[in-house]
Coordinates of C-alpha atoms (C1' of nucleotides) in Angstrom, one line a residue:
Chain L
X1 CA 8.8 10.5 -31.8
X2 CA 12.3 11.6 -30.5
X3 CA 11.6 15.2 -31.8
X4 CA 9.2 15.6 -28.9
X5 CA 11.7 16.3 -26.4
X6 CA 13.5 18.7 -28.5
X7 CA 10.5 20.5 -29.6
X8 CA 9.3 20.9 -26.1
X9 CA 12.6 22.4 -25.2
X10 CA 12.3 24.7 -28.1
X11 CA 8.9 25.8 -26.9
X12 CA 10.0 26.5 -23.5
X13 CA 13.6 27.3 -23.7
X14 CA 16.2 26.1 -21.2
X15 CA 14.2 26.7 -18.2
X16 CA 10.8 25.0 -17.7
X17 CA 9.3 27.7 -15.6
X18 CA 6.9 25.5 -13.7
X19 CA 8.7 22.3 -13.2
X20 CA 7.7 21.4 -9.7
X21 CA 4.0 21.6 -10.6
X22 CA 4.5 19.7 -13.8
X23 CA 6.3 16.9 -12.0
X24 CA 3.6 16.5 -9.5
X25 CA 1.0 16.4 -12.2
X26 CA 3.1 13.8 -14.1
X27 CA 3.5 11.7 -10.9
X28 CA -0.1 11.8 -10.2
X29 CA -0.9 10.5 -13.6
X30 CA 1.6 7.7 -13.4
X31 CA 0.6 6.6 -10.0
X32 CA -3.0 6.7 -11.1
X33 CA -1.9 4.2 -14.1
X34 CA 0.5 1.9 -12.4
X35 CA 0.2 2.4 -8.7
X36 CA 2.8 4.0 -6.4
X37 CA 5.2 1.1 -6.7
X38 CA 5.2 1.4 -10.6
X39 CA 5.9 5.1 -10.5
X40 CA 9.3 6.1 -11.5
X41 CA 11.2 9.3 -11.0
X42 CA 12.7 9.3 -14.4
X43 CA 9.3 8.8 -16.1
X44 CA 8.0 11.9 -14.5
X45 CA 10.9 13.7 -15.7
X46 CA 10.4 12.4 -19.3
X47 CA 6.8 13.4 -19.1
X48 CA 7.8 16.8 -18.1
X49 CA 10.4 17.0 -21.0
X50 CA 13.4 17.5 -18.8
X51 CA 16.4 15.5 -17.9
X52 CA 16.5 12.8 -15.3
X53 CA 18.5 15.0 -12.9
X54 CA 16.2 18.1 -13.1
X55 CA 13.7 16.8 -10.5
X56 CA 16.4 16.8 -7.9
X57 CA 16.4 20.6 -8.0
X58 CA 12.7 20.4 -6.4
X59 CA 12.5 17.1 -4.4
X60 CA 15.3 15.7 -2.3
X61 CA 14.5 12.2 -3.7
X62 CA 11.7 10.0 -5.0
X63 CA 10.1 9.7 -1.5
X64 CA 9.9 13.4 -1.0
X65 CA 7.9 13.6 -4.3
X66 CA 5.6 10.9 -3.1
X67 CA 5.2 12.7 0.2
X68 CA 4.4 15.9 -1.5
X69 CA 1.6 14.2 -3.4
X70 CA 0.3 12.5 -0.3
X71 CA 0.3 16.0 1.5
X72 CA -1.6 17.4 -1.4
X73 CA -3.9 14.5 -1.2
X74 CA -4.7 15.1 2.3
X75 CA -5.4 18.7 1.7
X76 CA -7.9 17.9 -1.2
X77 CA -9.3 15.0 1.0
X78 CA -9.9 17.5 3.9
X79 CA -11.5 19.9 1.5
X80 CA -13.7 17.1 0.1
X81 CA -14.9 16.0 3.5
X82 CA -15.4 19.5 4.7
X83 CA -17.6 20.2 1.8
X84 CA -19.5 17.0 2.3
X85 CA -20.0 17.7 6.0
X86 CA -21.3 21.2 5.2
X87 CA -21.2 22.0 8.8
X88 CA -24.0 19.4 9.5
X89 CA -26.5 20.8 7.2
X90 CA -29.5 20.1 6.7
X91 CA -29.4 17.6 9.5
X92 CA -26.6 15.9 11.3
X93 CA -27.2 12.4 10.5
X94 CA -27.6 12.9 6.6
X95 CA -24.7 15.2 6.6
X96 CA -22.7 12.4 8.3
X97 CA -23.6 9.8 5.7
X98 CA -22.5 12.2 3.0
X99 CA -19.1 12.4 4.7
X100 CA -18.8 8.6 4.3
X101 CA -19.9 8.8 0.6
X102 CA -17.4 11.4 0.1
X103 CA -14.6 9.3 1.6
X104 CA -15.5 6.4 -1.0
X105 CA -15.8 8.9 -3.7
X106 CA -12.4 10.3 -3.1
X107 CA -10.9 6.9 -3.0
X108 CA -12.5 6.0 -6.3
X109 CA -12.0 9.2 -8.2
X110 CA -8.5 9.8 -7.0
X111 CA -6.9 6.6 -6.7
X112 CA -3.5 8.1 -7.1
X113 CA -3.8 10.4 -4.1
X114 CA -5.4 7.8 -2.1
X115 CA -2.7 5.2 -2.6
X116 CA 0.0 7.9 -2.1
X117 CA -1.7 8.7 1.2
X118 CA -2.5 5.3 2.5
X119 CA -0.5 2.6 0.6
X120 CA 2.7 4.2 -0.4
X121 CA 4.6 2.5 2.5
X122 CA 6.0 5.8 3.7
X123 CA 6.1 6.2 7.4
X124 CA 3.5 8.8 8.3
X125 CA 5.1 10.2 11.4
X126 CA 8.4 10.7 9.7
X127 CA 7.1 13.9 8.2
X128 CA 5.3 16.3 10.5
X129 CA 3.9 18.4 7.8
X130 CA 2.3 15.3 6.4
X131 CA 1.3 14.0 9.7
X132 CA -0.4 17.4 10.4
X133 CA -2.3 17.4 7.0
X134 CA -3.5 14.0 7.8
X135 CA -4.6 15.0 11.2
X136 CA -6.5 18.1 9.7
X137 CA -8.5 15.7 7.5
X138 CA -9.4 13.4 10.4
X139 CA -10.5 16.5 12.4
X140 CA -13.5 16.8 10.0
X141 CA -14.5 13.3 10.9
X142 CA -13.9 13.9 14.5
X143 CA -15.9 17.2 14.3
X144 CA -18.8 15.5 12.8
X145 CA -18.7 12.8 15.3
X146 CA -18.7 15.4 18.0
X147 CA -21.9 16.9 16.8
X148 CA -23.5 13.4 16.3
X149 CA -22.4 12.4 19.9
X150 CA -24.1 15.5 21.2
X151 CA -27.4 14.3 19.7
X152 CA -27.1 10.9 21.4
X153 CA -30.4 9.8 22.9
X154 CA -30.5 10.5 26.7
X155 CA -30.9 7.6 29.0
X156 CA -27.7 6.0 28.0
X157 CA -24.0 7.0 28.7
X158 CA -23.0 9.4 26.0
X159 CA -20.5 7.6 23.4
X160 CA -17.0 9.3 23.4
X161 CA -16.9 11.3 20.1
X162 CA -13.3 10.4 19.5
X163 CA -14.2 6.8 19.6
X164 CA -17.0 7.3 17.2
X165 CA -14.8 9.1 14.9
X166 CA -12.2 6.4 15.0
X167 CA -14.9 3.8 14.3
X168 CA -16.3 5.7 11.3
X169 CA -12.9 6.3 9.9
X170 CA -12.0 2.6 10.2
X171 CA -15.2 1.5 8.6
X172 CA -14.8 3.9 5.7
X173 CA -11.2 3.1 5.2
X174 CA -11.9 -0.6 5.3
X175 CA -14.7 -0.5 2.7
X176 CA -12.7 1.9 0.5
X177 CA -9.6 -0.2 0.7
X178 CA -11.2 -3.6 0.2
X179 CA -13.9 -2.8 -2.2
X180 CA -13.6 0.8 -3.1
X181 CA -11.4 0.9 -6.3
X182 CA -13.0 -0.1 -9.6
X183 CA -10.1 -2.3 -10.8
X184 CA -7.7 -3.0 -8.2
X185 CA -8.4 -5.5 -5.4
X186 CA -11.9 -6.1 -6.9
X187 CA -13.9 -8.7 -5.1
X188 CA -17.5 -9.7 -5.8
X189 CA -20.0 -7.6 -3.9
X190 CA -23.7 -8.1 -3.4
X191 CA -24.2 -4.5 -3.2
X192 CA -22.2 -1.2 -4.0
X193 CA -19.5 0.0 -1.8
X194 CA -21.5 3.0 -1.0
X195 CA -24.6 1.0 0.1
X196 CA -22.4 -1.3 2.1
X197 CA -20.8 1.7 3.9
X198 CA -24.1 3.3 4.5
X199 CA -25.7 0.2 5.9
X200 CA -22.6 -0.3 8.1
X201 CA -22.9 3.2 9.5
X202 CA -26.6 3.1 10.0
X203 CA -26.3 -0.2 12.0
X204 CA -23.5 1.3 14.0
X205 CA -25.4 4.4 14.8
X206 CA -28.4 2.4 15.7
X207 CA -26.2 0.3 18.0
X208 CA -25.4 3.6 19.8
X209 CA -29.1 4.2 20.3
X210 CA -29.8 6.6 17.4
X211 CA -33.0 6.3 15.6
X212 CA -32.3 5.2 12.1
X213 CA -35.2 3.4 10.7
X214 CA -36.3 6.3 8.5
X215 CA -38.3 5.8 5.5
X216 CA -36.4 6.5 2.2
X217 CA -38.7 9.7 1.5
X218 CA -37.8 11.1 4.7
X219 CA -34.2 11.0 3.6
X220 CA -34.6 12.4 0.0
X221 CA -37.9 14.3 -0.1
X222 CA -37.6 15.3 -3.7
X223 CA -36.8 11.6 -4.9
X224 CA -39.8 9.4 -5.7
X225 CA -39.5 5.9 -4.3
X226 CA -38.1 3.5 -6.7
X227 CA -40.9 1.0 -8.2
X228 CA -38.7 -2.1 -8.5
X229 CA -38.0 -2.2 -4.7
X230 CA -40.5 -4.1 -2.8
X231 CA -40.4 -3.6 1.0
X232 CA -39.7 -6.7 3.1
X233 CA -41.7 -5.7 6.0
X234 CA -43.1 -2.8 8.1
X235 CA -39.6 -1.2 7.6
X236 CA -36.8 -2.6 5.6
X237 CA -33.9 -1.9 7.8
X238 CA -30.6 -0.3 6.9
X239 CA -29.9 -3.3 4.6
X240 CA -33.0 -2.9 2.6
X241 CA -30.8 -2.4 -0.6
X242 CA -28.9 -5.9 -0.1
X243 CA -29.4 -8.2 -3.2
Chain G
X1 CA 33.0 -10.1 4.7
X2 CA 33.4 -11.3 1.1
X3 CA 34.3 -14.8 2.2
X4 CA 30.8 -15.3 3.4
X5 CA 29.4 -16.2 0.0
X6 CA 32.2 -18.5 -0.9
X7 CA 32.0 -20.2 2.4
X8 CA 28.3 -20.7 2.2
X9 CA 28.8 -22.2 -1.3
X10 CA 31.6 -24.4 0.0
X11 CA 29.2 -25.5 2.7
X12 CA 26.5 -26.3 0.5
X13 CA 28.1 -27.1 -3.0
X14 CA 26.9 -26.0 -6.4
X15 CA 23.3 -26.6 -5.7
X16 CA 21.3 -25.0 -2.8
X17 CA 19.0 -27.7 -2.2
X18 CA 16.1 -25.7 -0.7
X19 CA 16.5 -22.4 -2.6
X20 CA 12.7 -21.8 -3.2
X21 CA 12.1 -21.9 0.6
X22 CA 15.1 -19.9 1.4
X23 CA 14.1 -17.2 -1.0
X24 CA 10.6 -17.1 0.4
X25 CA 11.9 -16.7 3.9
X26 CA 14.5 -14.1 2.9
X27 CA 11.8 -12.0 1.0
X28 CA 9.6 -12.3 4.2
X29 CA 12.4 -10.8 6.3
X30 CA 13.1 -8.1 3.8
X31 CA 9.6 -7.1 3.4
X32 CA 9.2 -7.1 7.3
X33 CA 12.1 -4.7 7.5
X34 CA 11.6 -2.3 4.5
X35 CA 8.1 -3.0 3.2
X36 CA 7.0 -4.6 0.0
X37 CA 8.4 -1.7 -2.1
X38 CA 11.6 -1.7 -0.6
X39 CA 12.2 -5.3 -1.1
X40 CA 14.6 -6.3 -3.9
X41 CA 15.0 -9.5 -5.8
X42 CA 18.8 -9.2 -5.7
X43 CA 18.8 -8.8 -2.1
X44 CA 16.9 -12.0 -1.5
X45 CA 19.3 -13.7 -3.7
X46 CA 22.2 -12.4 -1.8
X47 CA 20.6 -13.3 1.5
X48 CA 20.3 -17.0 0.3
X49 CA 23.9 -16.9 -0.9
X50 CA 23.2 -17.4 -4.7
X51 CA 23.7 -15.5 -7.8
X52 CA 21.1 -12.9 -8.9
X53 CA 19.9 -15.0 -11.8
X54 CA 19.1 -18.1 -9.5
X55 CA 15.8 -17.0 -8.3
X56 CA 14.4 -17.1 -11.9
X57 CA 14.5 -20.9 -11.7
X58 CA 11.8 -20.7 -9.0
X59 CA 9.8 -17.6 -9.9
X60 CA 8.9 -16.2 -13.2
X61 CA 9.7 -12.6 -11.8
X62 CA 9.7 -10.4 -8.7
X63 CA 5.9 -10.2 -8.7
X64 CA 5.5 -14.0 -8.7
X65 CA 7.6 -14.2 -5.5
X66 CA 5.4 -11.5 -3.9
X67 CA 2.3 -13.2 -5.1
X68 CA 3.7 -16.5 -3.5
X69 CA 4.2 -14.8 -0.2
X70 CA 0.7 -13.3 -0.3
X71 CA -0.6 -16.7 -1.1
X72 CA 1.2 -18.3 1.9
X73 CA 0.1 -15.4 3.9
X74 CA -3.6 -16.0 3.2
X75 CA -3.2 -19.6 4.0
X76 CA -1.7 -18.7 7.4
X77 CA -4.3 -16.1 7.8
X78 CA -7.0 -18.6 7.2
X79 CA -5.5 -21.0 9.6
X80 CA -5.3 -18.3 12.3
X81 CA -8.9 -17.3 11.8
X82 CA -10.2 -20.9 11.7
X83 CA -8.4 -21.5 15.0
X84 CA -9.8 -18.4 16.7
X85 CA -13.2 -19.1 15.4
X86 CA -13.1 -22.7 16.8
X87 CA -16.4 -23.5 15.2
X88 CA -18.1 -21.1 17.5
X89 CA -17.1 -22.4 20.9
X90 CA -17.8 -21.8 23.6
X91 CA -20.4 -19.3 22.3
X92 CA -20.9 -17.5 19.0
X93 CA -20.5 -14.0 20.1
X94 CA -17.2 -14.5 22.0
X95 CA -15.9 -16.7 19.3
X96 CA -16.7 -13.9 16.8
X97 CA -14.9 -11.5 18.9
X98 CA -11.8 -13.8 19.0
X99 CA -11.8 -13.6 15.2
X100 CA -11.6 -9.9 15.3
X101 CA -8.6 -10.1 17.6
X102 CA -7.1 -12.7 15.6
X103 CA -7.2 -10.4 12.5
X104 CA -5.4 -7.7 14.5
X105 CA -2.8 -10.0 15.9
X106 CA -2.0 -11.3 12.3
X107 CA -1.6 -7.8 11.1
X108 CA 0.6 -6.9 14.0
X109 CA 2.8 -10.1 14.3
X110 CA 3.1 -10.8 10.5
X111 CA 3.3 -7.3 8.9
X112 CA 5.3 -8.8 6.1
X113 CA 2.5 -11.2 5.1
X114 CA -0.1 -8.5 5.7
X115 CA 1.5 -6.0 3.5
X116 CA 2.1 -8.6 0.7
X117 CA -1.5 -9.6 1.0
X118 CA -3.1 -6.0 1.1
X119 CA -0.7 -3.5 0.2
X120 CA 1.7 -4.9 -2.3
X121 CA -0.4 -3.3 -5.2
X122 CA -0.5 -6.5 -7.3
X123 CA -4.0 -7.2 -8.7
X124 CA -5.8 -9.7 -6.6
X125 CA -7.9 -10.9 -9.5
X126 CA -4.8 -11.7 -11.9
X127 CA -3.9 -14.7 -10.0
X128 CA -6.7 -17.3 -9.5
X129 CA -4.9 -19.2 -7.0
X130 CA -4.2 -16.2 -5.0
X131 CA -7.9 -15.1 -5.3
X132 CA -9.0 -18.5 -4.2
X133 CA -6.7 -18.3 -1.1
X134 CA -8.1 -15.0 -0.3
X135 CA -11.6 -16.2 -0.6
X136 CA -11.0 -19.3 1.7
X137 CA -9.8 -16.8 4.4
X138 CA -12.8 -14.6 3.9
X139 CA -15.1 -17.8 4.1
X140 CA -14.2 -18.1 7.7
X141 CA -15.6 -14.7 8.5
X142 CA -18.5 -15.5 6.3
X143 CA -19.2 -18.7 8.0
X144 CA -19.1 -17.0 11.3
X145 CA -21.4 -14.3 10.4
X146 CA -23.8 -17.0 9.0
X147 CA -23.9 -18.5 12.5
X148 CA -24.3 -15.2 14.1
X149 CA -27.0 -14.2 11.7
X150 CA -28.9 -17.3 12.6
X151 CA -28.9 -16.2 16.3
X152 CA -30.5 -12.8 15.4
X153 CA -33.3 -11.9 17.5
X154 CA -36.7 -12.6 16.2
X155 CA -39.2 -9.7 15.5
X156 CA -37.0 -8.1 13.0
X157 CA -35.9 -8.9 9.5
X158 CA -32.9 -11.2 9.7
X159 CA -29.7 -9.5 8.5
X160 CA -27.9 -10.9 5.5
X161 CA -25.0 -12.9 6.6
X162 CA -22.9 -11.9 3.6
X163 CA -23.4 -8.3 4.4
X164 CA -22.5 -8.8 8.0
X165 CA -19.3 -10.6 7.0
X166 CA -18.4 -7.8 4.8
X167 CA -19.1 -5.2 7.4
X168 CA -16.9 -7.1 9.9
X169 CA -14.2 -7.5 7.4
X170 CA -14.1 -3.9 6.7
X171 CA -14.1 -3.0 10.2
X172 CA -11.2 -5.3 11.0
X173 CA -9.2 -4.3 8.0
X174 CA -9.8 -0.6 8.8
X175 CA -8.7 -0.8 12.2
X176 CA -5.6 -3.1 11.4
X177 CA -4.5 -1.0 8.4
X178 CA -5.0 2.5 10.2
X179 CA -3.8 1.6 13.7
X180 CA -2.8 -2.0 13.7
X181 CA 0.9 -2.1 13.1
X182 CA 3.3 -0.9 15.8
X183 CA 5.6 1.4 13.8
X184 CA 4.2 2.1 10.4
X185 CA 1.2 4.5 10.2
X186 CA 1.1 5.1 13.9
X187 CA -1.4 7.5 15.1
X188 CA -2.3 8.5 18.7
X189 CA -5.2 6.5 20.0
X190 CA -7.1 6.7 23.2
X191 CA -7.4 3.1 23.5
X192 CA -5.7 -0.1 22.0
X193 CA -6.6 -1.3 18.5
X194 CA -8.0 -4.5 20.1
X195 CA -10.5 -2.5 22.3
X196 CA -11.3 -0.2 19.6
X197 CA -12.3 -3.0 17.3
X198 CA -14.0 -4.9 20.0
X199 CA -16.1 -1.8 20.9
X200 CA -17.0 -1.2 17.2
X201 CA -18.1 -4.8 16.7
X202 CA -20.3 -4.8 19.8
X203 CA -21.9 -1.5 18.9
X204 CA -22.6 -3.0 15.4
X205 CA -24.0 -6.1 16.8
X206 CA -26.2 -4.1 19.1
X207 CA -27.5 -2.2 16.1
X208 CA -28.5 -5.4 14.6
X209 CA -30.5 -6.3 17.7
X210 CA -28.2 -8.6 19.6
X211 CA -28.0 -8.1 23.2
X212 CA -24.4 -7.2 24.0
X213 CA -24.6 -5.5 27.4
X214 CA -23.0 -8.3 29.1
X215 CA -21.0 -7.7 32.4
X216 CA -17.3 -8.6 32.2
X217 CA -17.7 -11.8 34.4
X218 CA -20.2 -13.2 31.9
X219 CA -17.6 -13.1 29.3
X220 CA -14.7 -14.6 31.1
X221 CA -16.0 -16.6 34.0
X222 CA -12.7 -17.4 35.4
X223 CA -11.4 -13.8 35.5
X224 CA -12.2 -11.6 38.4
X225 CA -13.4 -8.2 37.7
X226 CA -10.7 -5.7 37.6
X227 CA -10.7 -3.4 40.5
X228 CA -9.5 -0.1 38.9
X229 CA -12.5 -0.1 36.7
X230 CA -15.4 1.9 38.0
X231 CA -18.6 1.3 36.2
X232 CA -20.2 4.6 34.8
X233 CA -23.7 3.6 35.3
X234 CA -26.1 0.7 35.4
X235 CA -24.1 -0.9 32.6
X236 CA -21.1 0.6 31.1
X237 CA -21.7 -0.1 27.4
X238 CA -19.3 -1.5 24.8
X239 CA -17.0 1.4 25.1
X240 CA -16.4 1.0 29.0
X241 CA -12.6 0.8 28.3
X242 CA -12.4 4.0 26.6
X243 CA -10.2 6.7 28.1
Chain T
dA1 C1' 29.0 -45.8 -16.4
dG2 C1' 26.5 -42.5 -18.9
dC3 C1' 22.5 -39.6 -20.0
dT4 C1' 19.3 -36.0 -18.9
dC5 C1' 17.4 -32.3 -16.9
dA6 C1' 16.6 -29.4 -12.9
dT7 C1' 19.3 -26.2 -10.8
dG8 C1' 22.9 -22.6 -10.4
dT9 C1' 26.7 -19.3 -12.6
dG10 C1' 28.5 -15.3 -15.1
dA11 C1' 28.2 -11.9 -18.2
dA12 C1' 25.7 -8.7 -20.2
dC13 C1' 21.7 -5.1 -21.4
dG14 C1' 18.7 -1.6 -20.5
dA15 C1' 16.4 1.1 -16.9
dT16 C1' 16.5 3.4 -12.6
dC17 C1' 18.3 6.4 -8.7
dT18 C1' 21.4 9.6 -7.4
dT19 C1' 25.6 12.6 -7.5
dT20 C1' 28.9 15.7 -9.6
dA21 C1' 30.6 19.2 -12.6
dC22 C1' 29.2 22.3 -15.8
dA23 C1' 25.8 25.4 -18.7
dT24 C1' 22.0 28.8 -19.1
dG25 C1' 19.5 32.7 -18.4
dA26 C1' 16.1 35.5 -15.3
dG27 C1' 16.4 39.0 -12.1
dC28 C1' 18.7 42.5 -9.7
dC29 C1' 21.9 46.2 -8.8
dG30 C1' 24.6 50.0 -10.3
Chain F
dC1 C1' 22.6 49.2 -20.6
dG2 C1' 26.2 45.9 -18.6
dG3 C1' 27.5 42.7 -15.5
dC4 C1' 26.9 39.6 -11.4
dT5 C1' 24.5 36.0 -9.0
dC6 C1' 22.0 32.3 -8.1
dA7 C1' 18.1 29.3 -9.1
dT8 C1' 17.3 26.0 -12.4
dG9 C1' 18.4 22.6 -16.1
dT10 C1' 22.0 19.4 -18.6
dA11 C1' 25.5 15.8 -19.3
dA12 C1' 28.0 12.2 -17.7
dA13 C1' 29.0 8.7 -14.7
dG14 C1' 28.6 5.1 -10.8
dA15 C1' 25.8 2.0 -8.4
dT16 C1' 22.0 -1.1 -8.2
dC17 C1' 18.3 -3.7 -10.0
dG18 C1' 15.4 -6.6 -13.0
dT19 C1' 15.9 -9.8 -16.6
dT20 C1' 17.9 -12.8 -20.1
dC21 C1' 21.1 -16.1 -22.2
dA22 C1' 24.6 -19.2 -22.8
dC23 C1' 27.1 -22.3 -20.2
dA24 C1' 28.4 -25.3 -15.9
dT25 C1' 27.2 -28.7 -12.4
dG26 C1' 25.7 -32.6 -10.4
dA27 C1' 21.5 -35.5 -8.6
dG28 C1' 18.9 -39.2 -10.0
dC29 C1' 17.5 -42.6 -13.3
dT30 C1' 18.6 -46.4 -16.4

DNA sequence: AGCTCATGTGAACGATCTTTACATGAGCCG
DNA sequence: CGGCTCATGTAAAGATCGTTCACATGAGCT
């Protein structure tokens, strides 16, 4: 197998041409496999077919590579949340729930990004660019909360949108961190993380006075009601899916 | 400074006498300073004044040391939650809120334990002992949720206690992880993590039908109402403390 | 007193991170 | 086309770390 490196070099010549990108991709793969702690700079270099010193032409040190990945992660995260929110279409509440699901989906499908963003142990506030990217992602949640707060029923003091956003973020992050990834930190659950978070958000919104006791067919008009689910009363509440 | 090691050895002789404990303590200090990733086995040995090979008499490898710390962390965590819960005295709801505060307090005051428990990246389910300790800690939250669920107002389907417990855990963990530690992962907040979590839990409980619009003096009878807090209406809601 | 075994030492190996001096060649300028 | 320059990659080396192995020590038991 030792011909690999030479062959690669023969293929590409002395200069790689796109090393920075290749390193980021390699690091992403490695973090996905072994977590941000298990990832090594030398491995990424090997995977890209260059010498262990080459990466230092593109990243000051190992931490800067991880920070770059976190940065890119926040950008994709923002994009995913934006798409899920879809500016509140077709209605604010269901769009809001889509955002929660998108949060979990991102944590599950991009565990490498997620752990680089939240579990790599690097100080968020040390890197202003990183901090800004993180805040842009949170701004989506905040904007959604803003729209939701505006819909709050009258007759009660209107909840501060910032607080709502922080609450939703904490719920999503808590569920994702504790139960969200398939393999790591697995704990037995009576329901899926998605359903768990959806119930939590619905209960929370009801606590703010939002009417949330919709029937399933009001939420997904095209979907026939499942036959194996017998309702437990006049309405089955947000936790209707619990085991 | 190189006399230190020799002097220590002269003081203690060939055998340390309490190395395992000394290593755990040293590791705890180091993790507290530099996070679970920055901590090195050799450093812990140095700090205990022994050779780099000595720790292997007490821990199979570096991961086992971290797992031991996580284990001990879950035990202290369980103890802290048990004490906060105090079997639901004086009343279930206020005891429940004390548990949430204890969660945050633990995360803030024992960041080394907390990160070893939740952010060290070691698979929870690989170590049955660790898993069991984790579940004993969660059992406190579950027991509290059980008692709370029993108090749920009639006229509605009773919420599953397990689900409530998971929700509360996720909220606490989310707030603690995102905003709970003084230095790491700091983000600007309009209110303290404690108040943020308390409001979140109260809104959630209200969503389950619990009456939570108590006035401050019903909660802490001995405490006079603060003068700088002007109520915003007939009752100021769970987010009365928000900026 | 002597044996035994848990505990600690020293030396060594391979891997990693990082720096330093040197090599290569792509792009530009005349 | 020829040569210059600088970004990019390499090789070698030092420091540190995780880990293992053979060996040393001495505490506790018989």
